[in-house]
CSV table of C-alpha atoms (C1' of nucleotides) in Angstrom, one decimal:
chain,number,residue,atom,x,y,z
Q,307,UNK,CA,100.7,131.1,84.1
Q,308,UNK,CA,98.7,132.1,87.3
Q,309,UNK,CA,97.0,128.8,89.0
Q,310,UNK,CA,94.9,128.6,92.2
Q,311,UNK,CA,94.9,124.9,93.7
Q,312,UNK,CA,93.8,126.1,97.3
Q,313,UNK,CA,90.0,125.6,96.3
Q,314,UNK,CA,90.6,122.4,94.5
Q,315,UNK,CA,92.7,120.9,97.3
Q,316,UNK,CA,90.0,122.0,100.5
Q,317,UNK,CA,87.3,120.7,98.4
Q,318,UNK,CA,88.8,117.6,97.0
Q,319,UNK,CA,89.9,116.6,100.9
Q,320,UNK,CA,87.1,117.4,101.8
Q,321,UNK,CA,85.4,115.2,99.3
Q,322,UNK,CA,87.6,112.2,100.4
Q,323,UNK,CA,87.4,112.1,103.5
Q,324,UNK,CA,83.8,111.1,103.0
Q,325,UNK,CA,84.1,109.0,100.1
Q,326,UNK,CA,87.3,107.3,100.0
Q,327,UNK,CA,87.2,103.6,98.8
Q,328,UNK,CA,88.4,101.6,102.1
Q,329,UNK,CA,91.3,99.3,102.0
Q,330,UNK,CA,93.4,98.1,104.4
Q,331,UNK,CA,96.7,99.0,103.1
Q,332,UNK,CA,95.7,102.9,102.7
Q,333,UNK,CA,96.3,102.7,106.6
Q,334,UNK,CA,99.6,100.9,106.1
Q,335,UNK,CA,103.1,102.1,105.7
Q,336,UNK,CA,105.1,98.9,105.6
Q,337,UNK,CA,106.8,99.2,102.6
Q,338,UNK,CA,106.7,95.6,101.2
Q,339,UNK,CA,102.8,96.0,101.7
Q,340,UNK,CA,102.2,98.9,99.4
Q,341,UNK,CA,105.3,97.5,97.0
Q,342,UNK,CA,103.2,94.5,96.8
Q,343,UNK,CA,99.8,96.0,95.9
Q,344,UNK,CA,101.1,99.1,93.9
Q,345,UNK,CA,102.4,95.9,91.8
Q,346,UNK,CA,99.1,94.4,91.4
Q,347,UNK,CA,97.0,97.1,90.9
Q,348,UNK,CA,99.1,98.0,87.8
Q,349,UNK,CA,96.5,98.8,85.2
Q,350,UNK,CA,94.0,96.6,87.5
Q,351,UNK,CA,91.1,97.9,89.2
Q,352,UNK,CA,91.7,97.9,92.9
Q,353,UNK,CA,88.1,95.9,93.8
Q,354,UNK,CA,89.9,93.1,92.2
Q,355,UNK,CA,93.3,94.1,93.0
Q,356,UNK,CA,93.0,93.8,96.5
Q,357,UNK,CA,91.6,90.5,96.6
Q,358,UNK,CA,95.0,89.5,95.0
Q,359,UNK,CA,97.0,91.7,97.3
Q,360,UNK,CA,95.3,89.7,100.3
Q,361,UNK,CA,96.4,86.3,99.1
Q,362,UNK,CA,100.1,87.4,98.7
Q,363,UNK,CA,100.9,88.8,101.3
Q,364,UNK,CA,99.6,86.2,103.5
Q,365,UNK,CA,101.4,84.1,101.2
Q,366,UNK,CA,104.7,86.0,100.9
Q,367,UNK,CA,104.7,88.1,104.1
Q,368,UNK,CA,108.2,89.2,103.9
Q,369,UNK,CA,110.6,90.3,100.8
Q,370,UNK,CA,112.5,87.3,101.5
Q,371,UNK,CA,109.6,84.5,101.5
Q,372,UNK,CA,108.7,85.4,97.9
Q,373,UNK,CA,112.4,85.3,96.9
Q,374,UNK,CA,112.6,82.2,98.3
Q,375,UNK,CA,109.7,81.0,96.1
Q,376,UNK,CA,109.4,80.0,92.2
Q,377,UNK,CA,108.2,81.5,89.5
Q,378,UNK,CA,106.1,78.6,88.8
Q,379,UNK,CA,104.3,79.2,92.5
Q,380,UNK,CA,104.0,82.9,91.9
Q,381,UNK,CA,102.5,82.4,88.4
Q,382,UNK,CA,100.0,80.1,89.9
Q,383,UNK,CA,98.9,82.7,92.5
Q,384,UNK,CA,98.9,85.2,90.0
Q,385,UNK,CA,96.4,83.8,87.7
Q,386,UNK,CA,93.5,85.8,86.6
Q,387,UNK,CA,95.6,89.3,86.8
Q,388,UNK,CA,97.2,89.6,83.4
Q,389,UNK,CA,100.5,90.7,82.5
Q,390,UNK,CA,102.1,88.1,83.7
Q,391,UNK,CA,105.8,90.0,83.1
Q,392,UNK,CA,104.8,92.0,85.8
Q,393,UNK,CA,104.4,88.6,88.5
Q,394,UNK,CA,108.3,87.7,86.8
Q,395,UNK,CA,109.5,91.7,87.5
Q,396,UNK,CA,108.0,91.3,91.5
Q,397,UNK,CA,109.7,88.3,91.9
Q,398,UNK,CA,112.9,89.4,91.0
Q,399,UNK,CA,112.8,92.5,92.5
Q,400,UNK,CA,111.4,90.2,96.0
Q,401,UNK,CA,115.5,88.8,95.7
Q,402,UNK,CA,116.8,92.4,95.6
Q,403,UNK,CA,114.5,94.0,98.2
Q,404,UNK,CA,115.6,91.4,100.5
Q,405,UNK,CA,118.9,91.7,99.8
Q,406,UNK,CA,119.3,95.3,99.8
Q,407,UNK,CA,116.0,96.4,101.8
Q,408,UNK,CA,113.9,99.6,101.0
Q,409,UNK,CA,115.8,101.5,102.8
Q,410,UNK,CA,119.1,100.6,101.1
Q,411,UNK,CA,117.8,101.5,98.1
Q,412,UNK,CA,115.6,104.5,98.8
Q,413,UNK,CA,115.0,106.9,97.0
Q,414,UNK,CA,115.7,105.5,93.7
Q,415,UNK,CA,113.2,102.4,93.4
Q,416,UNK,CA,113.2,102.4,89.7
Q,417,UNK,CA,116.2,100.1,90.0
Q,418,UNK,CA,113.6,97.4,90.5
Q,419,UNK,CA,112.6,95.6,87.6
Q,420,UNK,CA,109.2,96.8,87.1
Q,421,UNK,CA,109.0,100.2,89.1
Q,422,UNK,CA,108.6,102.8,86.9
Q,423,UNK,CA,107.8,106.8,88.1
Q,424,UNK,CA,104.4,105.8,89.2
Q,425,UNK,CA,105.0,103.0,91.6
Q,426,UNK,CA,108.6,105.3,93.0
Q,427,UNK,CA,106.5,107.7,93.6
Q,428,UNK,CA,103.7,105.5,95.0
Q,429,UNK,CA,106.6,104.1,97.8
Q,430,UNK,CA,107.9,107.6,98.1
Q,431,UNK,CA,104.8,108.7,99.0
Q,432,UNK,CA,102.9,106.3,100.9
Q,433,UNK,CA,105.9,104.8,102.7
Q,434,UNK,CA,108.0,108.1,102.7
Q,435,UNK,CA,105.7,110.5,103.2
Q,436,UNK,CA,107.8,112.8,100.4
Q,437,UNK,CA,105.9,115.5,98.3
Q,438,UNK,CA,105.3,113.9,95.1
Q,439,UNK,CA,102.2,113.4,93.0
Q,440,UNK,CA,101.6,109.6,92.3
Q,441,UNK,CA,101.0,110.7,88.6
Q,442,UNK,CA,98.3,107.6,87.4
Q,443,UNK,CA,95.5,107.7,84.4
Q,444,UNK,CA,93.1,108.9,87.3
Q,445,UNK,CA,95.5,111.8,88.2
Q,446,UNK,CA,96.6,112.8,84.7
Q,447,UNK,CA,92.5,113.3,83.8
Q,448,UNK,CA,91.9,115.4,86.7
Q,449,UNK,CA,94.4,117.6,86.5
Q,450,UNK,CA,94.0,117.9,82.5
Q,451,UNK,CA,90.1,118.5,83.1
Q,452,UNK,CA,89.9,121.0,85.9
Q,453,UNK,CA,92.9,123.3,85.0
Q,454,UNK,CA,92.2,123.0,81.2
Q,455,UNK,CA,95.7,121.7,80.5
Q,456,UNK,CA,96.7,119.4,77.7
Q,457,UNK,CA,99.8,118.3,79.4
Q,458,UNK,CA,99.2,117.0,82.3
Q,459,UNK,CA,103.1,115.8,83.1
Q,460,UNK,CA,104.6,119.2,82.6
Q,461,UNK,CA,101.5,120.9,84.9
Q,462,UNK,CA,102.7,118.3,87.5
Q,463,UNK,CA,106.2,119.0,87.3
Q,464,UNK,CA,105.8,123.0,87.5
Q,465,UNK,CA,102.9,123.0,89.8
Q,466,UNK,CA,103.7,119.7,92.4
Q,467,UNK,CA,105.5,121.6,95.3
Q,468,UNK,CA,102.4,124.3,95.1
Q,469,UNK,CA,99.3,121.2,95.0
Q,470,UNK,CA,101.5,119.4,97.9
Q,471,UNK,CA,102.2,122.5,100.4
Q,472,UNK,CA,101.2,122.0,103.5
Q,473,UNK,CA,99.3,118.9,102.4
Q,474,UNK,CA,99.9,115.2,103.2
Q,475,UNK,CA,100.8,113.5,100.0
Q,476,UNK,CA,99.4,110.3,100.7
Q,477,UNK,CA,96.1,111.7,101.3
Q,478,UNK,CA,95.8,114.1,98.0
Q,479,UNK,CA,97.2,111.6,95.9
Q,480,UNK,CA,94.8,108.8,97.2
Q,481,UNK,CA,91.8,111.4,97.1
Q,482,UNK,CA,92.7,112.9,93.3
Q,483,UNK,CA,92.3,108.3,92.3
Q,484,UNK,CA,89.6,107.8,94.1
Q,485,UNK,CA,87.9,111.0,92.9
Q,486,UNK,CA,89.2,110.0,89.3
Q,487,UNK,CA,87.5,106.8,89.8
Q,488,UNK,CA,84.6,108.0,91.3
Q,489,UNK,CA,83.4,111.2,90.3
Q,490,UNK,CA,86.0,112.5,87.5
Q,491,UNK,CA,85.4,109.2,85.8
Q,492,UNK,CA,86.8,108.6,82.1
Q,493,UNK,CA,83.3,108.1,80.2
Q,494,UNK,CA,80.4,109.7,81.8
Q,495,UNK,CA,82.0,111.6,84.5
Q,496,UNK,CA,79.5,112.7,87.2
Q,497,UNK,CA,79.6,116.6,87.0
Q,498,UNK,CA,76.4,117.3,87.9
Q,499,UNK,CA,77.3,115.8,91.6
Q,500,UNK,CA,80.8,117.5,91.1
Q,501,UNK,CA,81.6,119.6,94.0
Q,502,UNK,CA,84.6,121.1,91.4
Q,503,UNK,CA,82.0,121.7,89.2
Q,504,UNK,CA,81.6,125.1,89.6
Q,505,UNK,CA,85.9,126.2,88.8
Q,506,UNK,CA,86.5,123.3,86.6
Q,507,UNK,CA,87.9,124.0,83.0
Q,508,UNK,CA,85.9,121.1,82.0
Q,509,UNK,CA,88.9,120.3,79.3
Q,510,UNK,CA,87.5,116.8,77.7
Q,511,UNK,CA,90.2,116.4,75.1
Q,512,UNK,CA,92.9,114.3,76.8
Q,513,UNK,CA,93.0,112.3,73.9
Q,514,UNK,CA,93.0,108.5,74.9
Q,515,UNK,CA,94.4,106.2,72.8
Q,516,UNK,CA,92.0,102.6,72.1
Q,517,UNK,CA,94.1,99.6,72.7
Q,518,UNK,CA,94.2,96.5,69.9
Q,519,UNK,CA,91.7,93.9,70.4
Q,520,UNK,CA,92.6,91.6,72.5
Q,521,UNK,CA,90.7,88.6,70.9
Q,522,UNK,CA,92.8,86.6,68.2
Q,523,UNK,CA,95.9,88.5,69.6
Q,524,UNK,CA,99.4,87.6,71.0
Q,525,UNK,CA,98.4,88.6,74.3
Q,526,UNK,CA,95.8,86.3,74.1
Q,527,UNK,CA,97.9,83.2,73.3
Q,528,UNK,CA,100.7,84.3,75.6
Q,529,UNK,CA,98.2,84.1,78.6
Q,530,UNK,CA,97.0,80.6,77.5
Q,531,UNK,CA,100.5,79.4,76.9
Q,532,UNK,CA,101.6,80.2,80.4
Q,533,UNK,CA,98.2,78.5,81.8
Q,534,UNK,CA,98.6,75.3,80.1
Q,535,UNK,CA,102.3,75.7,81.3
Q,536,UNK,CA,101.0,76.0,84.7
Q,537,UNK,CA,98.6,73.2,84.4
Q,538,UNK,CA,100.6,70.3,82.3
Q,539,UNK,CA,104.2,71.1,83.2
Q,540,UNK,CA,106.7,71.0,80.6
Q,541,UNK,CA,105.9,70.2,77.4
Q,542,UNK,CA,106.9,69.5,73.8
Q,543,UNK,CA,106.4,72.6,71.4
Q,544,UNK,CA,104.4,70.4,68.9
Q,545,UNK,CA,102.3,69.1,71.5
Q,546,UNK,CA,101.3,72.8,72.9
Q,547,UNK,CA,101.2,74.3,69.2
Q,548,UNK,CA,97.9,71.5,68.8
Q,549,UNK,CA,96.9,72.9,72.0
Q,550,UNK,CA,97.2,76.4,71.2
Q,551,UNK,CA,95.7,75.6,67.5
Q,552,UNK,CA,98.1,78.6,66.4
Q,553,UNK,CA,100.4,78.6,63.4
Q,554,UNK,CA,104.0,78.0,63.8
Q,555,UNK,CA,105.7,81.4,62.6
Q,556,UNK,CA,103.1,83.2,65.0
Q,557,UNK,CA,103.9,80.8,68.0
Q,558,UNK,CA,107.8,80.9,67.3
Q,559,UNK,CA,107.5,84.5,67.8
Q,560,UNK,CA,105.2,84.6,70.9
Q,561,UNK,CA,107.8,81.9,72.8
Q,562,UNK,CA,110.7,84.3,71.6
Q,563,UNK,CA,109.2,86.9,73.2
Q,564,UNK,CA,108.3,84.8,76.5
Q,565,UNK,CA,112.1,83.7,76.7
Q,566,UNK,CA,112.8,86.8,76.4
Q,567,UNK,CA,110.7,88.3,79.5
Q,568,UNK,CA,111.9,85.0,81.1
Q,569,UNK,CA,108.8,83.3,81.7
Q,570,UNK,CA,109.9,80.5,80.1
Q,571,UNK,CA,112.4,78.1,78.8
Q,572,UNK,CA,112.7,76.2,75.7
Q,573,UNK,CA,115.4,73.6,75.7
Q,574,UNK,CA,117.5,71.8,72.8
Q,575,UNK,CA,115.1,68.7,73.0
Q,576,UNK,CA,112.0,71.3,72.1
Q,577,UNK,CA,110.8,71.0,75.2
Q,578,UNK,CA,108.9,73.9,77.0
Q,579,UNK,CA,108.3,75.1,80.7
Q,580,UNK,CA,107.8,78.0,83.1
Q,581,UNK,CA,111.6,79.4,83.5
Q,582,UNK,CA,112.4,78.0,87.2
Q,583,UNK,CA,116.2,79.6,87.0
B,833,DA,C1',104.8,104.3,69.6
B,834,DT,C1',103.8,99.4,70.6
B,835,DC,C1',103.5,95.5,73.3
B,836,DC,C1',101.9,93.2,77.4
B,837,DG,C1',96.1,89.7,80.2
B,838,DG,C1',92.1,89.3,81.8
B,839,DA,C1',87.9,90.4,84.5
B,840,DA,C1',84.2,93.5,85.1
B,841,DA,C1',81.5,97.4,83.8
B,842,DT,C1',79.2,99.7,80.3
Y,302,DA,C1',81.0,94.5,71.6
Y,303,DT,C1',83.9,98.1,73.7
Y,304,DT,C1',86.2,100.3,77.5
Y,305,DT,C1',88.6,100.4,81.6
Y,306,DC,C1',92.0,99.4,85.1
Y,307,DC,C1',96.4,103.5,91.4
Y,308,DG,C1',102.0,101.3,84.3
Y,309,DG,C1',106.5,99.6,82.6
Y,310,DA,C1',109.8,98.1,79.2
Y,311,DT,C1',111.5,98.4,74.7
DNA sequence: ATCCGGAAAT
DNA sequence: ATTTCCGGAT
């Protein structure tokens, strides 16, 4: 398979260096920074993201302020993001990081709870400056529309070292998201003021899979749960399941599963409250 | 393959 | 009313 990627990258630079979203941690390389806000921009759009990355690290400047802190407090400030697994997962990985340091545990970051391959290779290469491709939905569409490719993950993993030669990885991979966001976007992408236009494949059959409703569901209830939690302290299960106005079986399950993630704890007496072990 | 929140845009 | 978001764990 014969690919050219010097076009793409000179245009796509070229394109970001007059249209890259500003933030203030795209001029940072302090690890804990870009941990932090690679955390909170998990399937959260970075207008709102950063807003949230602001308040913590003012809050938590170093690794060892959060870990320091409780669950309950991190909960609190986390409020209005979602996912709330993902507050518990940066919380414990605050104790390890401070413990252990990036450095001590660089290059393999996915022994954080929480870090999968994108957020590795987001501290690889926005701390690191190492040539990989922070592989995110933006990314994936990109590459799948322009070189006509189905696979996106295997392109990246034959074709990374090529895209990244004699290229600064932080800047490609910030320019492929914010062109992904941008101009490549997901419904109604803006071709006709493409500057790719022109040598795109124009591939549109990434196929993208519709997520379950959200109203009615467990998510939903989880997310309440936690904010009465947060508001009312601990609790009997009775009194919350009036709250909640959800059937037993389906709110038996849903604190199961919050044990589980340990966002909360349930003791012998029935009584439930944000896990503060 | 499914679960996991919630705000904003469309 | 539906889609989207700089994903990760099981």
């Amino acid at each position: 398979m014969e690919v050219k990627t010097k076009n793409f990258k000179n245009v796509l630079l070229k394109w970001y260096k007059r249209n890259k979203r500003e933030y203030s941690w795209r001029n940072d390389s302090d690890p804990w920074s870009i941990y932090l806000l690679e955390v909170i921009s998990q399937q959260t759009q970075l207008s709102r993201a950063d807003k949230y990355y602001k308040k913590f690290i003012k809050e938590f400047p170093a690794p060892k302020d959060m870990a320091t802190s409780s669950l309950k407090k991190i909960l609190e400030m986390w409020s209005g993001l979602g996912y709330n697994s993902r507050a518990k997962r940066m919380f414990e990985s605050s104790k390890i990081i401070a413990e252990k340091s990036f450095d001590g545990l660089y290059p393999d970051f996915q022994q954080l709870p929480g870090v999968g391959p994108y957020t590795e290779n987001a501290l690889l290469s926005f701390v690191y400056n190492e040539k990989v491709i922070t592989e995110d939905i933006n990314v994936k569409r990109i590459i799948s529309r322009y070189f006509g490719v189905k696979n996106p993950k295997k392109f990246i993993e034959r074709f990374s070292s090529l895209l990244l030669k004699n290229t600064e990885s932080r800047k490609l991979n910030q320019a492929l998201m914010d062109f992904g966001s941008i101009i490549c976007r997901p419904r109604n992408p803006l071709c006709l003021n493409c500057p790719l236009e022109n040598s795109c494949k124009k591939y549109f059959n990434l196929e993208t899979k519709s997520q379950e409703k959200f109203f009615g569901s467990n998510r939903e209830v989880r997310g309440k749960l936690i904010k009465i939690l947060l508001k009312k302290g601990r609790l009997n299960i009775n009194t919350l399941q009036q709250e909640l106005n959800t059937d037993q079986e389906k709110l038996d399950k849903i604190i199961k599963n919050l044990q589980k993630d340990g966002l909360v704890k349930l003791n012998k007496n029935n009584l439930i409250d944000i896990n503060s072990s």
